[in-house]
mmCIF file of C-alpha atoms in Angstrom:
data_model
loop_
_atom_site.group_PDB
_atom_site.id
_atom_site.type_symbol
_atom_site.label_atom_id
_atom_site.label_comp_id
_atom_site.label_asym_id
_atom_site.label_seq_id
_atom_site.Cartn_x
_atom_site.Cartn_y
_atom_site.Cartn_z
ATOM 1 C CA UNK A 603 18.537 -17.273 16.174
ATOM 2 C CA UNK A 604 18.835 -15.065 19.048
ATOM 3 C CA UNK A 605 16.417 -12.538 20.510
ATOM 4 C CA UNK A 606 18.880 -9.482 20.185
ATOM 5 C CA UNK A 607 20.365 -7.852 17.526
ATOM 6 C CA UNK A 608 22.924 -4.794 17.603
ATOM 7 C CA UNK A 609 23.117 -3.159 14.213
ATOM 8 C CA UNK A 610 26.056 -0.668 14.273
ATOM 9 C CA UNK A 611 27.409 2.032 12.180
ATOM 10 C CA UNK A 612 23.948 2.335 10.438
ATOM 11 C CA UNK A 613 22.400 5.498 8.926
ATOM 12 C CA UNK A 614 18.541 5.603 9.976
ATOM 13 C CA UNK A 615 15.965 7.120 8.019
ATOM 14 C CA UNK A 616 13.900 9.225 10.302
ATOM 15 C CA UNK A 617 10.990 10.026 7.883
ATOM 16 C CA UNK A 618 12.941 13.309 6.654
ATOM 17 C CA UNK A 619 16.428 12.593 6.723
ATOM 18 C CA UNK A 620 19.551 10.175 7.480
ATOM 19 C CA UNK A 621 21.179 10.328 10.782
ATOM 20 C CA UNK A 622 24.749 10.043 11.245
ATOM 21 C CA UNK A 623 26.256 6.387 12.045
ATOM 22 C CA UNK A 624 24.554 4.978 14.993
ATOM 23 C CA UNK A 625 23.667 1.626 16.562
ATOM 24 C CA UNK A 626 20.046 0.195 16.745
ATOM 25 C CA UNK A 627 19.001 -2.763 19.144
ATOM 26 C CA UNK A 628 16.479 -5.289 18.269
ATOM 27 C CA UNK A 629 15.226 -7.047 21.263
ATOM 28 C CA UNK A 630 12.339 -9.363 21.807
ATOM 29 C CA UNK A 631 10.683 -8.020 18.591
ATOM 30 C CA UNK A 632 10.928 -4.440 19.293
ATOM 31 C CA UNK A 633 13.336 -1.595 18.694
ATOM 32 C CA UNK A 634 15.587 -0.760 21.696
ATOM 33 C CA UNK A 635 16.999 2.363 22.655
ATOM 34 C CA UNK A 636 20.506 2.040 20.844
ATOM 35 C CA UNK A 637 22.202 2.822 23.902
ATOM 36 C CA UNK A 638 22.451 -0.792 25.374
ATOM 37 C CA UNK A 639 25.940 -2.504 25.659
ATOM 38 C CA UNK A 640 26.447 -3.940 22.379
ATOM 39 C CA UNK A 641 28.908 -6.712 23.983
ATOM 40 C CA UNK A 642 26.212 -7.894 26.148
ATOM 41 C CA UNK A 643 26.442 -11.891 25.941
ATOM 42 C CA UNK A 644 23.920 -13.722 23.730
ATOM 43 C CA UNK A 645 23.469 -11.106 21.237
ATOM 44 C CA UNK A 646 24.649 -10.731 17.461
ATOM 45 C CA UNK A 647 26.190 -7.808 15.835
ATOM 46 C CA UNK A 648 25.518 -6.607 12.469
ATOM 47 C CA UNK A 649 28.144 -4.275 11.153
ATOM 48 C CA UNK A 650 26.394 -1.845 8.843
ATOM 49 C CA UNK A 651 29.252 0.113 7.498
ATOM 50 C CA UNK A 652 27.423 3.004 6.615
ATOM 51 C CA UNK A 653 24.582 1.117 5.206
ATOM 52 C CA UNK A 654 20.917 2.904 5.512
ATOM 53 C CA UNK A 655 18.011 1.291 7.973
ATOM 54 C CA UNK A 656 14.639 1.936 6.983
ATOM 55 C CA UNK A 657 11.625 1.417 8.614
ATOM 56 C CA UNK A 658 9.934 -1.999 7.162
ATOM 57 C CA UNK A 659 7.986 -0.954 4.079
ATOM 58 C CA UNK A 660 4.190 -0.692 4.093
ATOM 59 C CA UNK A 661 2.408 -1.865 0.903
ATOM 60 C CA UNK A 662 -1.118 0.049 1.443
ATOM 61 C CA UNK A 663 -3.199 -1.934 -1.610
ATOM 62 C CA UNK A 664 -2.349 -5.452 -2.109
ATOM 63 C CA UNK A 665 -4.695 -8.186 -3.145
ATOM 64 C CA UNK A 666 -3.084 -11.380 -1.374
ATOM 65 C CA UNK A 667 -3.118 -14.743 -3.493
ATOM 66 C CA UNK A 668 -1.868 -17.678 -1.620
ATOM 67 C CA UNK A 669 0.713 -17.994 1.256
ATOM 68 C CA UNK A 670 3.334 -17.329 -1.446
ATOM 69 C CA UNK A 671 2.148 -13.574 -1.548
ATOM 70 C CA UNK A 672 2.932 -12.493 1.921
ATOM 71 C CA UNK A 673 6.314 -14.448 1.815
ATOM 72 C CA UNK A 674 7.444 -12.703 -1.219
ATOM 73 C CA UNK A 675 6.545 -9.411 -0.147
ATOM 74 C CA UNK A 676 8.323 -9.706 2.910
ATOM 75 C CA UNK A 677 11.491 -10.950 0.982
ATOM 76 C CA UNK A 678 11.571 -7.403 -0.866
ATOM 77 C CA UNK A 679 11.319 -5.490 2.581
ATOM 78 C CA UNK A 680 7.449 -5.081 2.732
ATOM 79 C CA UNK A 681 6.882 -5.961 6.365
ATOM 80 C CA UNK A 682 2.999 -4.710 6.284
ATOM 81 C CA UNK A 683 0.615 -5.625 3.755
ATOM 82 C CA UNK A 684 -2.918 -3.762 3.717
ATOM 83 C CA UNK A 685 -5.115 -6.184 1.759
ATOM 84 C CA UNK A 686 -8.214 -4.656 0.239
ATOM 85 C CA UNK A 687 -10.316 -7.743 -0.276
ATOM 86 C CA UNK A 688 -9.997 -11.334 0.663
ATOM 87 C CA UNK A 689 -12.687 -13.701 1.196
ATOM 88 C CA UNK A 690 -13.971 -16.199 2.650
ATOM 89 C CA UNK A 691 -12.779 -15.136 6.089
ATOM 90 C CA UNK A 692 -11.191 -18.418 6.683
ATOM 91 C CA UNK A 693 -8.895 -17.523 3.912
ATOM 92 C CA UNK A 694 -8.035 -14.223 5.292
ATOM 93 C CA UNK A 695 -7.125 -15.783 8.850
ATOM 94 C CA UNK A 696 -5.053 -18.210 7.158
ATOM 95 C CA UNK A 697 -3.123 -15.447 5.140
ATOM 96 C CA UNK A 698 -2.650 -13.632 8.727
ATOM 97 C CA UNK A 699 -0.444 -16.498 10.103
ATOM 98 C CA UNK A 700 1.993 -17.191 7.214
ATOM 99 C CA UNK A 701 5.035 -17.575 9.417
ATOM 100 C CA UNK A 702 7.517 -15.999 7.124
ATOM 101 C CA UNK A 703 5.598 -13.390 5.392
ATOM 102 C CA UNK A 704 4.653 -9.850 5.742
ATOM 103 C CA UNK A 705 2.022 -8.742 8.760
ATOM 104 C CA UNK A 706 -1.338 -8.553 7.112
ATOM 105 C CA UNK A 707 -4.143 -6.500 7.595
ATOM 106 C CA UNK A 708 -7.523 -6.769 5.662
ATOM 107 C CA UNK A 709 -10.743 -5.303 4.608
ATOM 108 C CA UNK A 710 -12.507 -8.809 3.971
ATOM 109 C CA UNK A 711 -15.318 -8.716 1.456
ATOM 110 C CA UNK A 712 -15.635 -5.419 -0.065
ATOM 111 C CA UNK A 713 -18.885 -3.563 -0.409
ATOM 112 C CA UNK A 714 -19.732 -3.330 -4.203
ATOM 113 C CA UNK A 715 -22.975 -2.424 -6.184
ATOM 114 C CA UNK A 716 -25.486 -4.791 -7.945
ATOM 115 C CA UNK A 717 -24.159 -3.867 -11.358
ATOM 116 C CA UNK A 718 -20.593 -2.648 -11.305
ATOM 117 C CA UNK A 719 -17.390 -4.530 -12.698
ATOM 118 C CA UNK A 720 -16.934 -6.202 -9.417
ATOM 119 C CA UNK A 721 -20.157 -7.801 -9.454
ATOM 120 C CA UNK A 722 -19.185 -9.784 -12.410
ATOM 121 C CA UNK A 723 -16.314 -11.585 -10.612
ATOM 122 C CA UNK A 724 -17.458 -15.298 -10.320
ATOM 123 C CA UNK A 725 -16.057 -15.779 -6.829
ATOM 124 C CA UNK A 726 -17.456 -12.345 -5.140
ATOM 125 C CA UNK A 727 -19.519 -13.430 -2.129
ATOM 126 C CA UNK A 728 -23.155 -12.761 -2.648
ATOM 127 C CA UNK A 729 -23.332 -10.446 0.817
ATOM 128 C CA UNK A 730 -20.788 -8.216 -0.767
ATOM 129 C CA UNK A 731 -23.705 -6.489 -2.755
ATOM 130 C CA UNK A 732 -25.308 -3.594 -0.957
ATOM 131 C CA UNK A 733 -28.107 -2.096 -2.686
ATOM 132 C CA UNK A 734 -29.593 0.231 -0.129
ATOM 133 C CA UNK A 735 -28.794 1.980 3.049
ATOM 134 C CA UNK A 736 -30.545 -0.224 5.314
ATOM 135 C CA UNK A 737 -28.004 -2.897 4.476
ATOM 136 C CA UNK A 738 -24.751 -0.858 5.718
ATOM 137 C CA UNK A 739 -25.366 -1.600 9.260
ATOM 138 C CA UNK A 740 -25.339 -5.388 8.974
ATOM 139 C CA UNK A 741 -22.740 -5.454 6.229
ATOM 140 C CA UNK A 742 -20.208 -3.565 8.492
ATOM 141 C CA UNK A 743 -21.228 -5.838 11.584
ATOM 142 C CA UNK A 744 -20.708 -8.901 9.458
ATOM 143 C CA UNK A 745 -17.199 -7.845 8.228
ATOM 144 C CA UNK A 746 -16.145 -6.910 11.698
ATOM 145 C CA UNK A 747 -17.388 -10.021 13.147
ATOM 146 C CA UNK A 748 -15.204 -11.858 10.357
ATOM 147 C CA UNK A 749 -11.985 -10.076 11.459
ATOM 148 C CA UNK A 750 -11.889 -7.081 9.016
ATOM 149 C CA UNK A 751 -9.677 -4.211 9.961
ATOM 150 C CA UNK A 752 -11.069 -1.786 7.942
ATOM 151 C CA UNK A 753 -14.090 -1.398 5.257
ATOM 152 C CA UNK A 754 -13.575 -1.234 1.574
ATOM 153 C CA UNK A 755 -16.320 0.283 -0.637
ATOM 154 C CA UNK A 756 -16.215 0.026 -4.835
ATOM 155 C CA UNK A 757 -17.461 3.589 -5.809
ATOM 156 C CA UNK A 758 -18.573 3.428 -9.478
ATOM 157 C CA UNK A 759 -21.404 6.053 -9.671
ATOM 158 C CA UNK A 760 -23.290 5.724 -12.859
ATOM 159 C CA UNK A 761 -22.205 2.176 -13.775
ATOM 160 C CA UNK A 762 -23.812 -0.136 -11.122
ATOM 161 C CA UNK A 763 -21.964 0.814 -8.103
ATOM 162 C CA UNK A 764 -23.864 1.710 -4.742
ATOM 163 C CA UNK A 765 -25.625 5.002 -4.771
ATOM 164 C CA UNK A 766 -24.454 8.054 -2.617
ATOM 165 C CA UNK A 767 -26.899 7.127 -0.011
ATOM 166 C CA UNK A 768 -25.699 3.684 0.315
ATOM 167 C CA UNK A 769 -22.156 4.910 0.391
ATOM 168 C CA UNK A 770 -22.537 7.527 2.927
ATOM 169 C CA UNK A 771 -24.447 4.978 5.222
ATOM 170 C CA UNK A 772 -21.625 2.309 4.794
ATOM 171 C CA UNK A 773 -19.072 5.092 6.016
ATOM 172 C CA UNK A 774 -21.427 6.207 8.831
ATOM 173 C CA UNK A 775 -21.758 2.656 10.128
ATOM 174 C CA UNK A 776 -18.000 2.202 9.949
ATOM 175 C CA UNK A 777 -17.202 5.405 11.837
ATOM 176 C CA UNK A 778 -19.765 4.614 14.367
ATOM 177 C CA UNK A 779 -17.267 1.786 15.243
ATOM 178 C CA UNK A 780 -14.336 3.793 14.802
ATOM 179 C CA UNK A 781 -13.361 1.745 11.780
ATOM 180 C CA UNK A 782 -11.525 3.445 8.705
ATOM 181 C CA UNK A 783 -13.146 3.264 5.287
ATOM 182 C CA UNK A 784 -11.345 2.914 2.104
ATOM 183 C CA UNK A 785 -12.975 3.730 -0.997
ATOM 184 C CA UNK A 786 -12.050 2.471 -4.703
ATOM 185 C CA UNK A 787 -12.425 5.560 -7.067
ATOM 186 C CA UNK A 788 -10.907 5.429 -10.491
ATOM 187 C CA UNK A 789 -13.222 8.490 -11.853
ATOM 188 C CA UNK A 790 -13.894 12.021 -10.689
ATOM 189 C CA UNK A 791 -17.360 11.252 -9.711
ATOM 190 C CA UNK A 792 -16.290 8.299 -7.917
ATOM 191 C CA UNK A 793 -13.758 10.424 -5.780
ATOM 192 C CA UNK A 794 -16.569 13.012 -5.204
ATOM 193 C CA UNK A 795 -18.895 10.123 -4.028
ATOM 194 C CA UNK A 796 -16.287 9.203 -1.504
ATOM 195 C CA UNK A 797 -15.664 12.869 -0.333
ATOM 196 C CA UNK A 798 -19.509 13.252 0.040
ATOM 197 C CA UNK A 799 -19.657 10.206 2.383
ATOM 198 C CA UNK A 800 -16.655 11.460 4.444
ATOM 199 C CA UNK A 801 -14.179 8.362 3.580
ATOM 200 C CA UNK A 802 -11.190 8.371 5.048
ATOM 201 C CA UNK A 803 -8.895 6.780 2.239
ATOM 202 C CA UNK A 804 -9.286 7.004 -1.636
ATOM 203 C CA UNK A 805 -7.494 4.473 -3.540
ATOM 204 C CA UNK A 806 -6.619 4.652 -7.150
ATOM 205 C CA UNK A 807 -6.646 7.829 -9.312
ATOM 206 C CA UNK A 808 -8.363 8.535 -12.909
ATOM 207 C CA UNK A 809 -6.219 8.097 -16.028
ATOM 208 C CA UNK A 810 -6.697 11.108 -18.421
ATOM 209 C CA UNK A 811 -7.304 14.481 -17.497
ATOM 210 C CA UNK A 812 -5.668 15.230 -13.826
ATOM 211 C CA UNK A 813 -8.123 16.075 -10.740
ATOM 212 C CA UNK A 814 -9.393 19.642 -11.143
ATOM 213 C CA UNK A 815 -8.188 22.207 -8.691
ATOM 214 C CA UNK A 816 -11.847 22.327 -6.539
ATOM 215 C CA UNK A 817 -11.603 18.588 -6.061
ATOM 216 C CA UNK A 818 -7.754 18.594 -4.992
ATOM 217 C CA UNK A 819 -8.726 21.454 -2.527
ATOM 218 C CA UNK A 820 -11.364 19.611 -1.090
ATOM 219 C CA UNK A 821 -9.262 16.690 -0.595
ATOM 220 C CA UNK A 822 -6.979 19.049 1.229
ATOM 221 C CA UNK A 823 -9.590 20.387 3.216
ATOM 222 C CA UNK A 824 -11.186 16.917 4.383
ATOM 223 C CA UNK A 825 -8.022 15.450 5.191
ATOM 224 C CA UNK A 826 -8.728 12.539 3.007
ATOM 225 C CA UNK A 827 -5.660 10.193 2.422
ATOM 226 C CA UNK A 828 -4.791 9.076 -1.397
ATOM 227 C CA UNK A 829 -3.270 5.814 -2.501
ATOM 228 C CA UNK A 830 -2.969 6.430 -5.978
ATOM 229 C CA UNK A 831 -1.498 2.937 -6.743
ATOM 230 C CA UNK A 832 0.744 4.522 -9.684
ATOM 231 C CA UNK A 833 2.005 1.332 -10.849
ATOM 232 C CA UNK A 834 -1.349 -0.294 -11.144
ATOM 233 C CA UNK A 835 -2.436 2.781 -13.459
ATOM 234 C CA UNK A 836 0.518 2.835 -15.218
ATOM 235 C CA UNK A 837 0.089 -0.987 -16.100
ATOM 236 C CA UNK A 838 -3.586 -0.519 -17.225
ATOM 237 C CA UNK A 839 -2.930 2.624 -19.577
ATOM 238 C CA UNK A 840 -0.077 0.390 -21.193
ATOM 239 C CA UNK A 841 -2.725 -2.517 -21.135
ATOM 240 C CA UNK A 842 -5.630 -0.552 -22.928
ATOM 241 C CA UNK A 843 -3.311 0.635 -25.498
ATOM 242 C CA UNK A 844 -3.305 4.188 -24.262
ATOM 243 C CA UNK A 845 0.129 4.912 -22.252
ATOM 244 C CA UNK A 846 -0.251 8.682 -22.689
ATOM 245 C CA UNK A 847 -3.308 8.583 -20.224
ATOM 246 C CA UNK A 848 -1.071 7.798 -17.494
ATOM 247 C CA UNK A 849 0.765 11.230 -17.472
ATOM 248 C CA UNK A 850 -2.617 12.645 -16.147
ATOM 249 C CA UNK A 851 -2.685 10.379 -12.986
ATOM 250 C CA UNK A 852 1.040 11.083 -12.330
ATOM 251 C CA UNK A 853 0.135 14.855 -12.597
ATOM 252 C CA UNK A 854 -2.874 14.604 -10.226
ATOM 253 C CA UNK A 855 -0.333 13.160 -7.670
ATOM 254 C CA UNK A 856 1.861 16.131 -8.152
ATOM 255 C CA UNK A 857 -0.981 18.446 -7.519
ATOM 256 C CA UNK A 858 -2.361 16.593 -4.540
ATOM 257 C CA UNK A 859 1.294 16.593 -2.853
ATOM 258 C CA UNK A 860 1.429 20.356 -3.457
ATOM 259 C CA UNK A 861 -1.925 20.904 -1.859
ATOM 260 C CA UNK A 862 -0.622 18.932 1.298
ATOM 261 C CA UNK A 863 -2.933 15.859 0.576
ATOM 262 C CA UNK A 864 -1.381 12.793 2.364
ATOM 263 C CA UNK A 865 -0.330 10.652 -0.471
ATOM 264 C CA UNK A 866 0.394 6.891 0.372
ATOM 265 C CA UNK A 867 2.324 4.468 -1.227
ATOM 266 C CA UNK A 868 0.436 0.996 -2.597
ATOM 267 C CA UNK A 869 0.758 -0.899 -5.897
ATOM 268 C CA UNK A 870 -2.560 -3.001 -6.095
ATOM 269 C CA UNK A 871 -0.455 -6.206 -6.071
ATOM 270 C CA UNK A 872 -2.673 -9.133 -7.311
ATOM 271 C CA UNK A 873 -2.457 -12.240 -9.265
ATOM 272 C CA UNK A 874 -6.169 -12.229 -10.419
ATOM 273 C CA UNK A 875 -6.461 -13.284 -14.091
ATOM 274 C CA UNK A 876 -9.304 -11.171 -14.939
ATOM 275 C CA UNK A 877 -7.776 -7.976 -13.956
ATOM 276 C CA UNK A 878 -5.861 -5.789 -16.627
ATOM 277 C CA UNK A 879 -2.658 -5.754 -14.871
ATOM 278 C CA UNK A 880 -0.853 -7.696 -12.201
ATOM 279 C CA UNK A 881 1.901 -5.851 -10.419
ATOM 280 C CA UNK A 882 4.139 -8.387 -8.596
ATOM 281 C CA UNK A 883 4.321 -8.401 -5.015
ATOM 282 C CA UNK A 884 7.283 -6.847 -3.446
ATOM 283 C CA UNK A 885 9.206 -5.665 -6.063
ATOM 284 C CA UNK A 886 6.416 -3.495 -7.312
ATOM 285 C CA UNK A 887 6.498 -1.288 -4.431
ATOM 286 C CA UNK A 888 10.021 -0.266 -5.193
ATOM 287 C CA UNK A 889 8.666 0.838 -8.682
ATOM 288 C CA UNK A 890 5.934 2.695 -7.064
ATOM 289 C CA UNK A 891 8.436 4.679 -4.753
ATOM 290 C CA UNK A 892 10.132 5.486 -8.419
ATOM 291 C CA UNK A 893 6.925 6.648 -9.708
ATOM 292 C CA UNK A 894 6.062 8.889 -6.809
ATOM 293 C CA UNK A 895 9.403 10.483 -7.076
ATOM 294 C CA UNK A 896 8.694 10.855 -10.874
ATOM 295 C CA UNK A 897 5.450 12.569 -10.177
ATOM 296 C CA UNK A 898 7.198 15.265 -8.044
ATOM 297 C CA UNK A 899 7.549 13.901 -4.408
ATOM 298 C CA UNK A 900 11.095 14.022 -2.829
ATOM 299 C CA UNK A 901 12.586 10.902 -2.203
ATOM 300 C CA UNK A 902 12.422 11.218 1.347
ATOM 301 C CA UNK A 903 8.497 12.191 0.795
ATOM 302 C CA UNK A 904 8.218 8.624 -1.011
ATOM 303 C CA UNK A 905 9.926 6.514 1.549
ATOM 304 C CA UNK A 906 7.603 8.357 3.980
ATOM 305 C CA UNK A 907 4.683 7.520 2.033
ATOM 306 C CA UNK A 908 5.770 3.803 2.373
ATOM 307 C CA UNK A 909 6.475 4.046 6.150
ATOM 308 C CA UNK A 910 5.516 6.644 8.694
ATOM 309 C CA UNK A 911 2.801 8.089 6.710
ATOM 310 C CA UNK A 912 1.095 4.767 5.870
ATOM 311 C CA UNK A 913 1.218 3.639 9.140
ATOM 312 C CA UNK A 914 -0.575 6.800 10.589
ATOM 313 C CA UNK A 915 -3.146 6.637 7.824
ATOM 314 C CA UNK A 916 -4.017 3.159 8.846
ATOM 315 C CA UNK A 917 -3.691 3.546 12.563
ATOM 316 C CA UNK A 918 -0.608 1.395 12.899
ATOM 317 C CA UNK A 919 0.819 3.024 16.070
ATOM 318 C CA UNK A 920 3.251 0.233 16.553
ATOM 319 C CA UNK A 921 5.314 0.684 13.523
ATOM 320 C CA UNK A 922 6.500 2.848 10.664
ATOM 321 C CA UNK A 923 9.299 4.553 12.304
ATOM 322 C CA UNK A 924 12.813 3.328 13.599
ATOM 323 C CA UNK A 925 11.980 4.256 17.101
ATOM 324 C CA UNK A 926 12.408 2.582 20.616
ATOM 325 C CA UNK A 927 9.501 0.696 21.630
ATOM 326 C CA UNK A 928 8.095 0.150 18.159
ATOM 327 C CA UNK A 929 7.822 -3.082 16.444
ATOM 328 C CA UNK A 930 11.151 -4.059 14.933
ATOM 329 C CA UNK A 931 10.278 -4.069 11.214
ATOM 330 C CA UNK A 932 13.368 -2.918 9.569
ATOM 331 C CA UNK A 933 15.055 -3.082 6.143
ATOM 332 C CA UNK A 934 18.860 -2.421 5.837
ATOM 333 C CA UNK A 935 19.945 -1.436 2.470
ATOM 334 C CA UNK A 936 23.206 -0.303 0.675
ATOM 335 C CA UNK A 937 23.344 3.097 -0.928
ATOM 336 C CA UNK A 938 21.397 6.306 -0.406
ATOM 337 C CA UNK A 939 18.050 6.435 -1.185
ATOM 338 C CA UNK A 940 17.660 10.058 -0.795
ATOM 339 C CA UNK A 941 20.051 10.389 -3.508
ATOM 340 C CA UNK A 942 18.539 7.945 -5.695
ATOM 341 C CA UNK A 943 15.386 6.054 -4.556
ATOM 342 C CA UNK A 944 16.293 2.977 -6.679
ATOM 343 C CA UNK A 945 18.774 2.318 -3.701
ATOM 344 C CA UNK A 946 15.728 0.684 -1.900
ATOM 345 C CA UNK A 947 16.251 -2.155 -4.325
ATOM 346 C CA UNK A 948 19.512 -2.928 -2.607
ATOM 347 C CA UNK A 949 18.290 -4.893 0.179
ATOM 348 C CA UNK A 950 21.083 -6.362 2.739
ATOM 349 C CA UNK A 951 18.986 -7.606 5.426
ATOM 350 C CA UNK A 952 15.091 -7.682 6.769
ATOM 351 C CA UNK A 953 13.687 -7.901 9.807
ATOM 352 C CA UNK A 954 9.890 -8.492 10.413
ATOM 353 C CA UNK A 955 8.668 -8.178 13.922
ATOM 354 C CA UNK A 956 12.384 -8.716 15.229
ATOM 355 C CA UNK A 957 12.685 -11.944 13.119
ATOM 356 C CA UNK A 958 15.520 -11.693 10.409
ATOM 357 C CA UNK A 959 13.975 -12.726 7.049
ATOM 358 C CA UNK A 960 15.856 -13.623 3.764
ATOM 359 C CA UNK A 961 15.745 -11.230 1.179
ATOM 360 C CA UNK A 962 15.119 -11.813 -2.447
ATOM 361 C CA UNK A 963 18.115 -10.603 -3.573
ATOM 362 C CA UNK A 964 19.815 -7.479 -4.819
ATOM 363 C CA UNK A 965 18.609 -6.337 -8.154
ATOM 364 C CA UNK A 966 21.853 -4.393 -10.059
ATOM 365 C CA UNK A 967 19.636 -4.214 -13.144
ATOM 366 C CA UNK A 968 17.181 -1.895 -11.369
ATOM 367 C CA UNK A 969 17.937 0.930 -13.702
ATOM 368 C CA UNK A 970 16.574 -1.247 -16.493
ATOM 369 C CA UNK A 971 13.911 -3.017 -14.692
ATOM 370 C CA UNK A 972 10.498 -2.402 -15.796
ATOM 371 C CA UNK A 973 7.188 -3.971 -14.806
ATOM 372 C CA UNK A 974 5.835 -6.378 -17.305
ATOM 373 C CA UNK A 975 2.800 -5.087 -19.319
ATOM 374 C CA UNK A 976 -0.177 -7.111 -20.353
ATOM 375 C CA UNK A 977 -1.212 -7.551 -23.787
ATOM 376 C CA UNK A 978 -3.864 -5.297 -24.936
ATOM 377 C CA UNK A 979 -6.314 -8.010 -25.723
ATOM 378 C CA UNK A 980 -5.884 -9.692 -22.513
ATOM 379 C CA UNK A 981 -7.701 -7.622 -20.165
ATOM 380 C CA UNK A 982 -10.681 -9.388 -19.040
ATOM 381 C CA UNK A 983 -13.788 -7.790 -17.575
ATOM 382 C CA UNK A 984 -11.987 -5.375 -15.218
ATOM 383 C CA UNK A 985 -10.323 -3.376 -18.433
ATOM 384 C CA UNK A 986 -13.009 -0.913 -18.319
ATOM 385 C CA UNK A 987 -11.240 1.604 -16.053
ATOM 386 C CA UNK A 988 -12.686 5.119 -16.760
ATOM 387 C CA UNK A 989 -10.596 7.828 -18.284
ATOM 388 C CA UNK A 990 -11.273 11.196 -17.596
ATOM 389 C CA UNK A 991 -11.284 13.534 -20.561
#
């Protein structure tokens, strides 16, 4: 392997459109200017022949299993994985070091209430339970000491989750340290609890009745980012035997996008047996892009949701765009994803931090490929996702 690669004749996605064919240089793990001498000795030349170069994809909601998860993510062009809970800290640290995997950020242990569904997960650490505002400061300090990149809170008002004062105190303690807060919200009340606490990111959306206009307008006014995890919500709706409820979730995404709420791509990839659906790492993000387009986003907006917008939402200033000086996370594909979002599945080559990684392969059956659905009677303790309406 050389530390320099020049990709020639490639159309570059800039967050809105594709460029005319040009050259892109990778040198020492970052993107060069593209004006360097492509014949310089010691470097490789990749002829793209009009292929499309995307920034490395970012999945803004994953749960990492073993070391195979970051490796699988990377093999599908997901070069950054935003993990929403990993514990103990030693495990999180080890997953960050997987040599052929996606670059990992993590919330570590999430903050949960004393009686919610998450409190019944057998492996959940005891110090995840936060019962009053006085525990917020030490909880946040402990997570940051363990290396967490942001704080995750499970909002479950009325069903054993932390109360409003506690959620607000957790957000305040994190913001005092300039740390972002992600709130799990699967009901309208949970969304409002997150907004009242001034959370930065809301992940998931309710099944059933779409979010109403006052809630949508408030999300827009507050500048709150939403990661709807459509793949997960679609799978849960099928798993509980009510697939029609997913239409409301999809409609919520359309309303959010129309109102100017930042919508970011995330899948809730996991391999946890007790949850109602397990999106597969990597391939599920391509399905998420398709669901975002189905919900009403333009293909360019969906791609931006999984690249530049996701990087911006989580403060990852060194990636998310094909620009000189940024980290060389790049995916070379065949086809035009702005004409057909399914083209993102046609991966030819992948670079993560400037190092080439092997793609999982092309998916010529992408038109027929659908995520597997769990049987309705194998849903575990997490199946009680609230439906609005």
